[in-house]
Coordinates of N, CA and C in Angstrom, one line a residue:
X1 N 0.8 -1.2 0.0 CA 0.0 0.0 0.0 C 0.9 1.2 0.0
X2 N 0.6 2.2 -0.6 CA 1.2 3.5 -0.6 C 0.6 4.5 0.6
X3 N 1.7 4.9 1.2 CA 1.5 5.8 1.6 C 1.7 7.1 1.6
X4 N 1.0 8.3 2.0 CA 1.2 9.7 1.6 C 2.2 10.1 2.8
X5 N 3.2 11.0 2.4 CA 4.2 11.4 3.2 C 3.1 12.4 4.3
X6 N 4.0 12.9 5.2 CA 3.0 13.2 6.4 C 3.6 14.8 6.5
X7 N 4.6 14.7 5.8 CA 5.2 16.4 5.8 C 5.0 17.5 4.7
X8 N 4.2 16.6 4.0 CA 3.6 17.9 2.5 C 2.7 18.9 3.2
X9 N 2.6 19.6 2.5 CA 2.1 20.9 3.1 C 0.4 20.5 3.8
X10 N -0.1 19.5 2.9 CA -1.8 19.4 3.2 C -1.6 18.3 4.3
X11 N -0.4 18.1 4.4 CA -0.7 17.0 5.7 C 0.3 17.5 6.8
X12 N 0.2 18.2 7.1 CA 1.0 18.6 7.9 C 0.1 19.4 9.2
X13 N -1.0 19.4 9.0 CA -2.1 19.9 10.0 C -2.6 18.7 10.8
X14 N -2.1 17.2 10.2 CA -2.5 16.5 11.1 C -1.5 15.3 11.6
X15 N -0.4 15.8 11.1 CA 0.9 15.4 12.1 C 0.8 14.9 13.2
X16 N 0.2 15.6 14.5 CA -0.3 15.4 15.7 C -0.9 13.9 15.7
X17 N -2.1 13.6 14.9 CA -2.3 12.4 14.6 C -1.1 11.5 15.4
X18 N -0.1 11.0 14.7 CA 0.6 10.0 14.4 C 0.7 10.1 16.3
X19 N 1.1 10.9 16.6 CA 1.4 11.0 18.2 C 0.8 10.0 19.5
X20 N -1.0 10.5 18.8 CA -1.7 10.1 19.6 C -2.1 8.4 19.0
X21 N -2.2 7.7 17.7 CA -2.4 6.7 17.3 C -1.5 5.8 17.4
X22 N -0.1 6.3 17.1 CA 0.7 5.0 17.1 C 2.3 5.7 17.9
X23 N 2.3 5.9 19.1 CA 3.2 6.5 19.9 C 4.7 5.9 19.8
X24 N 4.4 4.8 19.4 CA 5.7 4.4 18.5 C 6.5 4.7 17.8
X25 N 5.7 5.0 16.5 CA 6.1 5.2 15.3 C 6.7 6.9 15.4
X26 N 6.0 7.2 16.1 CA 6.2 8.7 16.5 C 7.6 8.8 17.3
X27 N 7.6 8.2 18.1 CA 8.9 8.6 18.5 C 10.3 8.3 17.6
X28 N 9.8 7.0 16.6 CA 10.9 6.6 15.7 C 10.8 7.8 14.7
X29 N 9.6 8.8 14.7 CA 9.7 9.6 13.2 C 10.4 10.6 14.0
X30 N 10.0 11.2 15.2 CA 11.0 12.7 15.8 C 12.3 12.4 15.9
X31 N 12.6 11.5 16.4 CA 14.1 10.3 16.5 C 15.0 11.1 14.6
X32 N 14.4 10.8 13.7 CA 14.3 10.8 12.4 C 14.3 12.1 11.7
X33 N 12.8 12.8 11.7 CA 12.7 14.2 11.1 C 12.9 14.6 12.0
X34 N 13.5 16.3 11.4 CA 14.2 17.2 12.1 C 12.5 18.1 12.2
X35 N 12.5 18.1 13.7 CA 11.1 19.9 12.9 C 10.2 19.0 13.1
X36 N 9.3 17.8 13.2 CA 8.5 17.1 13.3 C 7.7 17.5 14.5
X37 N 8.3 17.4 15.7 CA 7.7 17.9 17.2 C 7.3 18.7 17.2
X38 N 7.7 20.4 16.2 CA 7.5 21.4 16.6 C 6.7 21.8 15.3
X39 N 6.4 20.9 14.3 CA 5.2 21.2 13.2 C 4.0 20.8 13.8
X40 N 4.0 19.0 14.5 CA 2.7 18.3 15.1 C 2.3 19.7 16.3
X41 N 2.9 20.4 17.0 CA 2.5 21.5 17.9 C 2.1 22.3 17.3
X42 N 2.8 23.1 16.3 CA 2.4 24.3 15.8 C 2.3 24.4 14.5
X43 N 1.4 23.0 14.0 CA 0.7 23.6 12.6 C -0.2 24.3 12.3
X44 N -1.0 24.1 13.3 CA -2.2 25.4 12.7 C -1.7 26.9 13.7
X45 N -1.2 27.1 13.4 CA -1.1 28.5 14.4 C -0.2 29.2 13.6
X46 N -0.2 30.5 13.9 CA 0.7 31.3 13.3 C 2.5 31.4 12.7
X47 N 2.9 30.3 13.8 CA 4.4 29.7 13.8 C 4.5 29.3 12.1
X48 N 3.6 28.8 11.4 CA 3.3 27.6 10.5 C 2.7 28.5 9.6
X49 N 2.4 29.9 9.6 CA 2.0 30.6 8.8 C 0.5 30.2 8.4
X50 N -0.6 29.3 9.5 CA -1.6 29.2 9.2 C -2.5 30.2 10.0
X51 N -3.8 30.4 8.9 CA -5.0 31.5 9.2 C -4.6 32.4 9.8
X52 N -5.6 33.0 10.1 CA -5.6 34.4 10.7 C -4.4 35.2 11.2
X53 N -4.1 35.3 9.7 CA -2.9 36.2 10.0 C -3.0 37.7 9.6
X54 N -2.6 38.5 10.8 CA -3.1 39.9 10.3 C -2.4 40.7 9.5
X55 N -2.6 42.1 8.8 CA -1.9 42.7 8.4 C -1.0 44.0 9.3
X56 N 0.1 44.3 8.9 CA 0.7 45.0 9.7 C 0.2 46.9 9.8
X57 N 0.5 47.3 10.8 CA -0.3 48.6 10.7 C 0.3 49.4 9.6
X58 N -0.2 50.2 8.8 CA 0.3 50.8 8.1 C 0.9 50.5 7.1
X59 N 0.2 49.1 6.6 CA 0.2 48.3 5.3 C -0.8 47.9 4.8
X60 N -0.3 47.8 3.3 CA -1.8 47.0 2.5 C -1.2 46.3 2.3
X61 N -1.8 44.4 1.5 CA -1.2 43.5 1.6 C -0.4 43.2 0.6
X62 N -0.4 44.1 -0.6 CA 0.7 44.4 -1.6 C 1.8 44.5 -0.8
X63 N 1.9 46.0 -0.1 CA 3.3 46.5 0.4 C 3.9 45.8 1.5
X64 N 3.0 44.8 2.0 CA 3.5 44.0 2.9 C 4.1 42.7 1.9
X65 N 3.8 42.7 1.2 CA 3.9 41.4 0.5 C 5.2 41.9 0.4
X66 N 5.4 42.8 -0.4 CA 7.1 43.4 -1.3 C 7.9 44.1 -0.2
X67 N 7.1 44.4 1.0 CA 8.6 44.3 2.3 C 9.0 42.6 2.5
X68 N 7.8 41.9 2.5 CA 8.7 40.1 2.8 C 9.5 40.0 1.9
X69 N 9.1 40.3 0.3 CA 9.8 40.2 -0.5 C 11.7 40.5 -0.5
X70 N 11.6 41.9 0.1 CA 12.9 41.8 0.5 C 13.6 41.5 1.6
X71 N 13.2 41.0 2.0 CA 13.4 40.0 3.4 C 14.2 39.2 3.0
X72 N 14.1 38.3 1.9 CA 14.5 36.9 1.3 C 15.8 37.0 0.6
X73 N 16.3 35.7 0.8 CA 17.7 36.3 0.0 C 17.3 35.7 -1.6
X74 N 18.2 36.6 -2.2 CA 17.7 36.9 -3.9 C 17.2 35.5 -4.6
X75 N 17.7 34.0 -4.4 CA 17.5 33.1 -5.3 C 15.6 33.1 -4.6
X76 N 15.4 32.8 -3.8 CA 14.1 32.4 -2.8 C 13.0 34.1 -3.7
X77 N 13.5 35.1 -3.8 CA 12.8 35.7 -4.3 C 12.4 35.8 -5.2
X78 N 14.0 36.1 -6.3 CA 13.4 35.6 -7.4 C 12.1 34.4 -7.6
X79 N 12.6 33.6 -7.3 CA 11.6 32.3 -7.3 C 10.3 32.9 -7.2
X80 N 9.7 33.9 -6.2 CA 8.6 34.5 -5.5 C 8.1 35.4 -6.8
X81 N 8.9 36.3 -7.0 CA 8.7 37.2 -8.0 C 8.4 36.6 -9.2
X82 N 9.2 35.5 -10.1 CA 8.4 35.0 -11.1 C 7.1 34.3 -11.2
X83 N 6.9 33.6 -9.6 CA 5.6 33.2 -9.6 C 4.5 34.0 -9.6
X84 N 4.5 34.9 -9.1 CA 3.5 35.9 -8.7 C 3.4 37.1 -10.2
X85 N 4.5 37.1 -10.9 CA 4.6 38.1 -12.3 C 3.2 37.5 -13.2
X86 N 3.6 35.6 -13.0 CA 2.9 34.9 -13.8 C 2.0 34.9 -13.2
X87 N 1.3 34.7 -12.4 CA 0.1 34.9 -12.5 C -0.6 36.2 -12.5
X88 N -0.3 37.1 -12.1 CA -0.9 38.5 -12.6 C -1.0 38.8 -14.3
X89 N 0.4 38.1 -14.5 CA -0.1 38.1 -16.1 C -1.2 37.2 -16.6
X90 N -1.4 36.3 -15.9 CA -2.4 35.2 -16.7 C -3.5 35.9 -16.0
X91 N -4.0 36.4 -15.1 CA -5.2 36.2 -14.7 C -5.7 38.3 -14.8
X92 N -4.5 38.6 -15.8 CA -5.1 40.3 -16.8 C -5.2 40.0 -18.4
X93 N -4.7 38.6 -18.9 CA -4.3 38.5 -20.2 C -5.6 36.7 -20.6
X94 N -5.2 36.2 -19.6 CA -5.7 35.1 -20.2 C -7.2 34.6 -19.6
X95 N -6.5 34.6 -18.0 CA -8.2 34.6 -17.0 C -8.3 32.9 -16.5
X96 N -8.9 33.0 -15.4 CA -9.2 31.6 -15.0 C -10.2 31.7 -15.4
X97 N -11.3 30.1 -15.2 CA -12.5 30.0 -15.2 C -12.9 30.2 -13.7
X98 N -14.3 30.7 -14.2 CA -15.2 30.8 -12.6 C -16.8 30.5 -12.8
X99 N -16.8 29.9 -11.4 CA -18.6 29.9 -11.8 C -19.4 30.8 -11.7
X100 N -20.4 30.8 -12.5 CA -21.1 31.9 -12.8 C -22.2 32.6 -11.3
X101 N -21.6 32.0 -10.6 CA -22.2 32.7 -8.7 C -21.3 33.0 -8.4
X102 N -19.9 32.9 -9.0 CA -18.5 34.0 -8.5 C -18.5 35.1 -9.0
X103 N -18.7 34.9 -10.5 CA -18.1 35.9 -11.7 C -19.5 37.3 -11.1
X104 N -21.1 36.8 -10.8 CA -21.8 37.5 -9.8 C -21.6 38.2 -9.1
X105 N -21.1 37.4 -8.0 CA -20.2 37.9 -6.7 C -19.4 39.0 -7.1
X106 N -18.3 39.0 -7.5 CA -17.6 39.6 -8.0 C -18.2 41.1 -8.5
X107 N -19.2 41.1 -9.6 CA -19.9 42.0 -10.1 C -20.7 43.1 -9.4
X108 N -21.1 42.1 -8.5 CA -22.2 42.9 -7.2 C -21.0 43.5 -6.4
X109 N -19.7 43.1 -6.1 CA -19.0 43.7 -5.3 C -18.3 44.4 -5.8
X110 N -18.4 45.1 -7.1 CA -17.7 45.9 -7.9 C -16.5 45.5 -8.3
X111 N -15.8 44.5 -8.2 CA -14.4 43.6 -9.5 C -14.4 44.6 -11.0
X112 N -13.5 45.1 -11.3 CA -13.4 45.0 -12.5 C -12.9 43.8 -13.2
X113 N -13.9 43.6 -13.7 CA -13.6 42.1 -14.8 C -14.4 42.0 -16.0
X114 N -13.6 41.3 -16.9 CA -14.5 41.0 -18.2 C -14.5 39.5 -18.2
X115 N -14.9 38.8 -18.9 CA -15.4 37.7 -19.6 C -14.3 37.6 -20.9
X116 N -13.6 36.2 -20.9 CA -12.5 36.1 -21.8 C -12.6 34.6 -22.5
X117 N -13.8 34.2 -22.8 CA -14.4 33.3 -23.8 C -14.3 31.9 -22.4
X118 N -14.5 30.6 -22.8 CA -14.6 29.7 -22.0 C -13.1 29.3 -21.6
X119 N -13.3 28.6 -20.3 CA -11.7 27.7 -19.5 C -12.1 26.6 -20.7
X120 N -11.0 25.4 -21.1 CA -10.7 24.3 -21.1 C -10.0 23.5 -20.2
X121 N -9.7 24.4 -18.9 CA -9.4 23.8 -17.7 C -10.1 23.6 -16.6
X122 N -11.7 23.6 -16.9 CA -12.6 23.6 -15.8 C -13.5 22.6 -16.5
X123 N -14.4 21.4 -16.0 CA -14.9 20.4 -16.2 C -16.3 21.1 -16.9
X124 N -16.9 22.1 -16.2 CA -18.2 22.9 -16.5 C -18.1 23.7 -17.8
X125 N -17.0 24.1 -18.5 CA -16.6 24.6 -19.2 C -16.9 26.2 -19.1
X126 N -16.2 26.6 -17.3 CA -16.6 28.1 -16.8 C -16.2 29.2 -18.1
X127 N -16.9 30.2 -17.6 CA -16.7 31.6 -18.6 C -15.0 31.6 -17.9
X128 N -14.1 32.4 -18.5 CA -12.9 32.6 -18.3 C -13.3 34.0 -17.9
X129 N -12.2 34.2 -16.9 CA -12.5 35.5 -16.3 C -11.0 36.3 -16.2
X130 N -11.2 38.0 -16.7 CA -9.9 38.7 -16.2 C -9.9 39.7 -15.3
X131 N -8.9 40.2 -14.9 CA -9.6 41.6 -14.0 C -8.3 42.7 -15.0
X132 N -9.9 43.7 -15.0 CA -8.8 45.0 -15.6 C -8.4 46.1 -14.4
X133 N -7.0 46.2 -14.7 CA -6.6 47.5 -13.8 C -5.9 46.1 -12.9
X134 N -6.0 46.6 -11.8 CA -4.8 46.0 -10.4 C -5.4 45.1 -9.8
X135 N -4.6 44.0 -9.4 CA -5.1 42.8 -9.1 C -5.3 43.4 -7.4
X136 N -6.7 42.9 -6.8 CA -7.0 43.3 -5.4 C -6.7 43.0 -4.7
X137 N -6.4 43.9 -3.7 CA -5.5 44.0 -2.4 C -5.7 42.7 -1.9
X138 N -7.0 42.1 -1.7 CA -7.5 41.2 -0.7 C -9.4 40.9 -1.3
X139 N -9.6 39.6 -1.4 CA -11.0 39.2 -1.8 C -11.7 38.6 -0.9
X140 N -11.5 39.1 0.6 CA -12.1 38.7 1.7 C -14.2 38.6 1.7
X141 N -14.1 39.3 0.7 CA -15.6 39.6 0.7 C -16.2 38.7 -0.4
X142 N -15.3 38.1 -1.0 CA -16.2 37.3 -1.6 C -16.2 35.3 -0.9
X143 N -17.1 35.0 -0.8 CA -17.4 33.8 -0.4 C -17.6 32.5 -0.5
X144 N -17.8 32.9 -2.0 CA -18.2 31.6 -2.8 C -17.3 30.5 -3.3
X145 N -16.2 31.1 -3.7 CA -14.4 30.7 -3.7 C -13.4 31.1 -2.9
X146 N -12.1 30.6 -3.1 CA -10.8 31.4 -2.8 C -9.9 31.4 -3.6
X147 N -10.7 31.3 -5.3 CA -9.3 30.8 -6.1 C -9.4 32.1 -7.0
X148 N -9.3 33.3 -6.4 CA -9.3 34.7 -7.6 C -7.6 35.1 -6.7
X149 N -7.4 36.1 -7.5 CA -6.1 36.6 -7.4 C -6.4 37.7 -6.6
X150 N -5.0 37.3 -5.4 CA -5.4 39.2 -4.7 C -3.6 39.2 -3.8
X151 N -2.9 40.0 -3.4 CA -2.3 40.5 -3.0 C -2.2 39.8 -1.5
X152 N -3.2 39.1 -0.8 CA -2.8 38.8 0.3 C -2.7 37.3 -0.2
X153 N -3.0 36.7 -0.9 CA -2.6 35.2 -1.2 C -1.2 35.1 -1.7
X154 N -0.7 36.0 -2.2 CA 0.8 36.2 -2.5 C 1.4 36.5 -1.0
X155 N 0.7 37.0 -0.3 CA 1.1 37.3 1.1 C 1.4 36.3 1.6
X156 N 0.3 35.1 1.3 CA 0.2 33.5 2.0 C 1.1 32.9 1.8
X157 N 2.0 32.7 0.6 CA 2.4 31.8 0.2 C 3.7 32.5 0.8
X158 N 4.7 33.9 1.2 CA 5.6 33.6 1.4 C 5.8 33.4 3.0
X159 N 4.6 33.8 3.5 CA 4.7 33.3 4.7 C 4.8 32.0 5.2
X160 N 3.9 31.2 4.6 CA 3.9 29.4 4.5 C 4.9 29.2 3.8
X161 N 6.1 30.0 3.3 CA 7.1 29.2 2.5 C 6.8 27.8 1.6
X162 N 5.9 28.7 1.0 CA 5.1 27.4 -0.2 C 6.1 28.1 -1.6
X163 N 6.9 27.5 -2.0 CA 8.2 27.9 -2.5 C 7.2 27.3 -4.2
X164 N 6.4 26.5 -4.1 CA 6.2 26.1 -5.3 C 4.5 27.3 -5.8
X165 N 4.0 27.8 -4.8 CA 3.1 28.7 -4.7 C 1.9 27.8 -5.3
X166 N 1.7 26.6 -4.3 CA 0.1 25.9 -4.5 C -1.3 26.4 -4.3
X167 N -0.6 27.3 -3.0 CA -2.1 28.4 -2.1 C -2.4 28.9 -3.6
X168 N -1.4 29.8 -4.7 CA -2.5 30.5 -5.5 C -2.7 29.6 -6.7
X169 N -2.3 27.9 -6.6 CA -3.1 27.2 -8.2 C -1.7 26.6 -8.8
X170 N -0.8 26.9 -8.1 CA 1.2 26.5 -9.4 C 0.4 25.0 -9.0
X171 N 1.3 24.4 -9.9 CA 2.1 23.5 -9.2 C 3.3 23.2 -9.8
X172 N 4.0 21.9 -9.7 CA 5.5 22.1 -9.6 C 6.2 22.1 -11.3
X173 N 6.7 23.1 -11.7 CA 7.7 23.3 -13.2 C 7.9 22.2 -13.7
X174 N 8.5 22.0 -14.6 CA 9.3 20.8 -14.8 C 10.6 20.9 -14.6
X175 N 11.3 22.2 -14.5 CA 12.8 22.0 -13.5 C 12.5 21.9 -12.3
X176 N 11.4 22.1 -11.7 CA 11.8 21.8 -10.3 C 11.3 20.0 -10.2
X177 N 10.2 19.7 -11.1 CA 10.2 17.9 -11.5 C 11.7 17.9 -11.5
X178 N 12.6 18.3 -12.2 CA 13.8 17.5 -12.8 C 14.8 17.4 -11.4
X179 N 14.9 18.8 -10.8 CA 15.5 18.9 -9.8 C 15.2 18.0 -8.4
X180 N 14.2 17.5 -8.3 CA 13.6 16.3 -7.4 C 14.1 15.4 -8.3
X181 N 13.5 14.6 -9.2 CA 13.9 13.2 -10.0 C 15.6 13.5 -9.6
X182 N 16.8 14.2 -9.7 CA 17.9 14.3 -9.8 C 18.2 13.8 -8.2
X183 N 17.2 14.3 -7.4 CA 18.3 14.3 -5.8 C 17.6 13.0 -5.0
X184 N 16.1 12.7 -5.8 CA 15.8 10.9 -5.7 C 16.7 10.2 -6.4
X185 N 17.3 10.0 -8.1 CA 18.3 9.2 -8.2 C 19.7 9.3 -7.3
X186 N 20.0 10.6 -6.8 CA 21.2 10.8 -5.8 C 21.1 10.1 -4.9
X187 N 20.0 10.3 -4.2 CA 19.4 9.7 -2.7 C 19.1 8.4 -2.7
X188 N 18.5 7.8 -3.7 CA 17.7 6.7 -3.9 C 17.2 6.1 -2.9
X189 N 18.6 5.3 -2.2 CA 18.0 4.4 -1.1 C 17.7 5.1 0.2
X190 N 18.2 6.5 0.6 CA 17.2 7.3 1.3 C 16.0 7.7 1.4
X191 N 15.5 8.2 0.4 CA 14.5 8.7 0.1 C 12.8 7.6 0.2
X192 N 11.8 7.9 1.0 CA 10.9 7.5 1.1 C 10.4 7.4 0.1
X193 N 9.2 7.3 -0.8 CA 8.7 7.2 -1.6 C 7.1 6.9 -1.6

């Protein structure tokens, strides 16, 4: 049987788990992973860059975003910066799909957006949607999703050190594919699987 690693980002909220079910295995995994102890404590909480995280006084969540930004040392940003370029460009130029109780939503809450013919990436075959002018600060007001672009999801991702930027939709390149396949053939007989 396969099992799912317990340190990806979607499982890492229930880490704690293993503690309380098999206190064995747990001590052989803290024994093992470095950081283990102190994720199963403090995944959901602020440490871990989860929820309710505020903004700082005398910021919007752009300019907070681009002070973290230089926070980082240059390879980690860059990285940040091209993710985030790309998607402001896709979602002023090309558009996701949305359902038509977002693209609503959105409308009633004053979005500038247009309509950019159908997704081929959504099963429903949603309207494709762009926003004209500046991607918004924050889409806290709308309810129906969380997959539109705003300033504080770029916020999310460098706080969660989600280096591959899943919170706003990436997933992983094919250099960064290649760059894993490379340090599994290195590793091989280390490496869980």
């Amino acid at each position: 049987m396969r099992v799912a690693s317990p340190f990806n980002e979607y499982a890492k909220d229930s880490l704690n788990l293993y503690r309380v079910i098999d206190p064995e295995m747990w001590t052989k995994l803290v024994g093992r992973v470095r950081g283990a102890n102190f994720t199963s404590v403090y995944a959901r909480t602020k440490a871990m860059g989860y929820r309710n995280i505020s903004l700082p006084e005398g910021h919007t969540w752009e300019s907070y975003t681009k002070f973290l930004l230089d926070t980082l040392p240059v390879r980690i940003r860059n990285n940040y910066v091209k993710k985030f370029r790309t998607s402001i460009k896709f979602w002023h130029e090309t558009g996701g799909g949305l359902p038509e109780e977002t693209i609503q939503e959105l409308l009633d809450h004053g979005y500038k957006i247009q309509r950019n013919g159908i997704s081929n990436y959504t099963v429903n075959k949603n309207s494709r949607v762009i926003f004209v002018g500046k991607i918004p600060d924050h889409t806290d007001d709308i309810k129906s999703t969380r997959d539109i672009p705003s300033w504080k999801r770029m916020c999310y991702c460098i706080l969660k050190n989600d280096h591959i930027c899943r919170f706003m939709g990436f997933g992983m390149s094919r250099k960064e594919q290649e760059q894993i396949d490379l340090i599994r053939k290195k590793y091989g007989g280390f490496v869980n699987e």
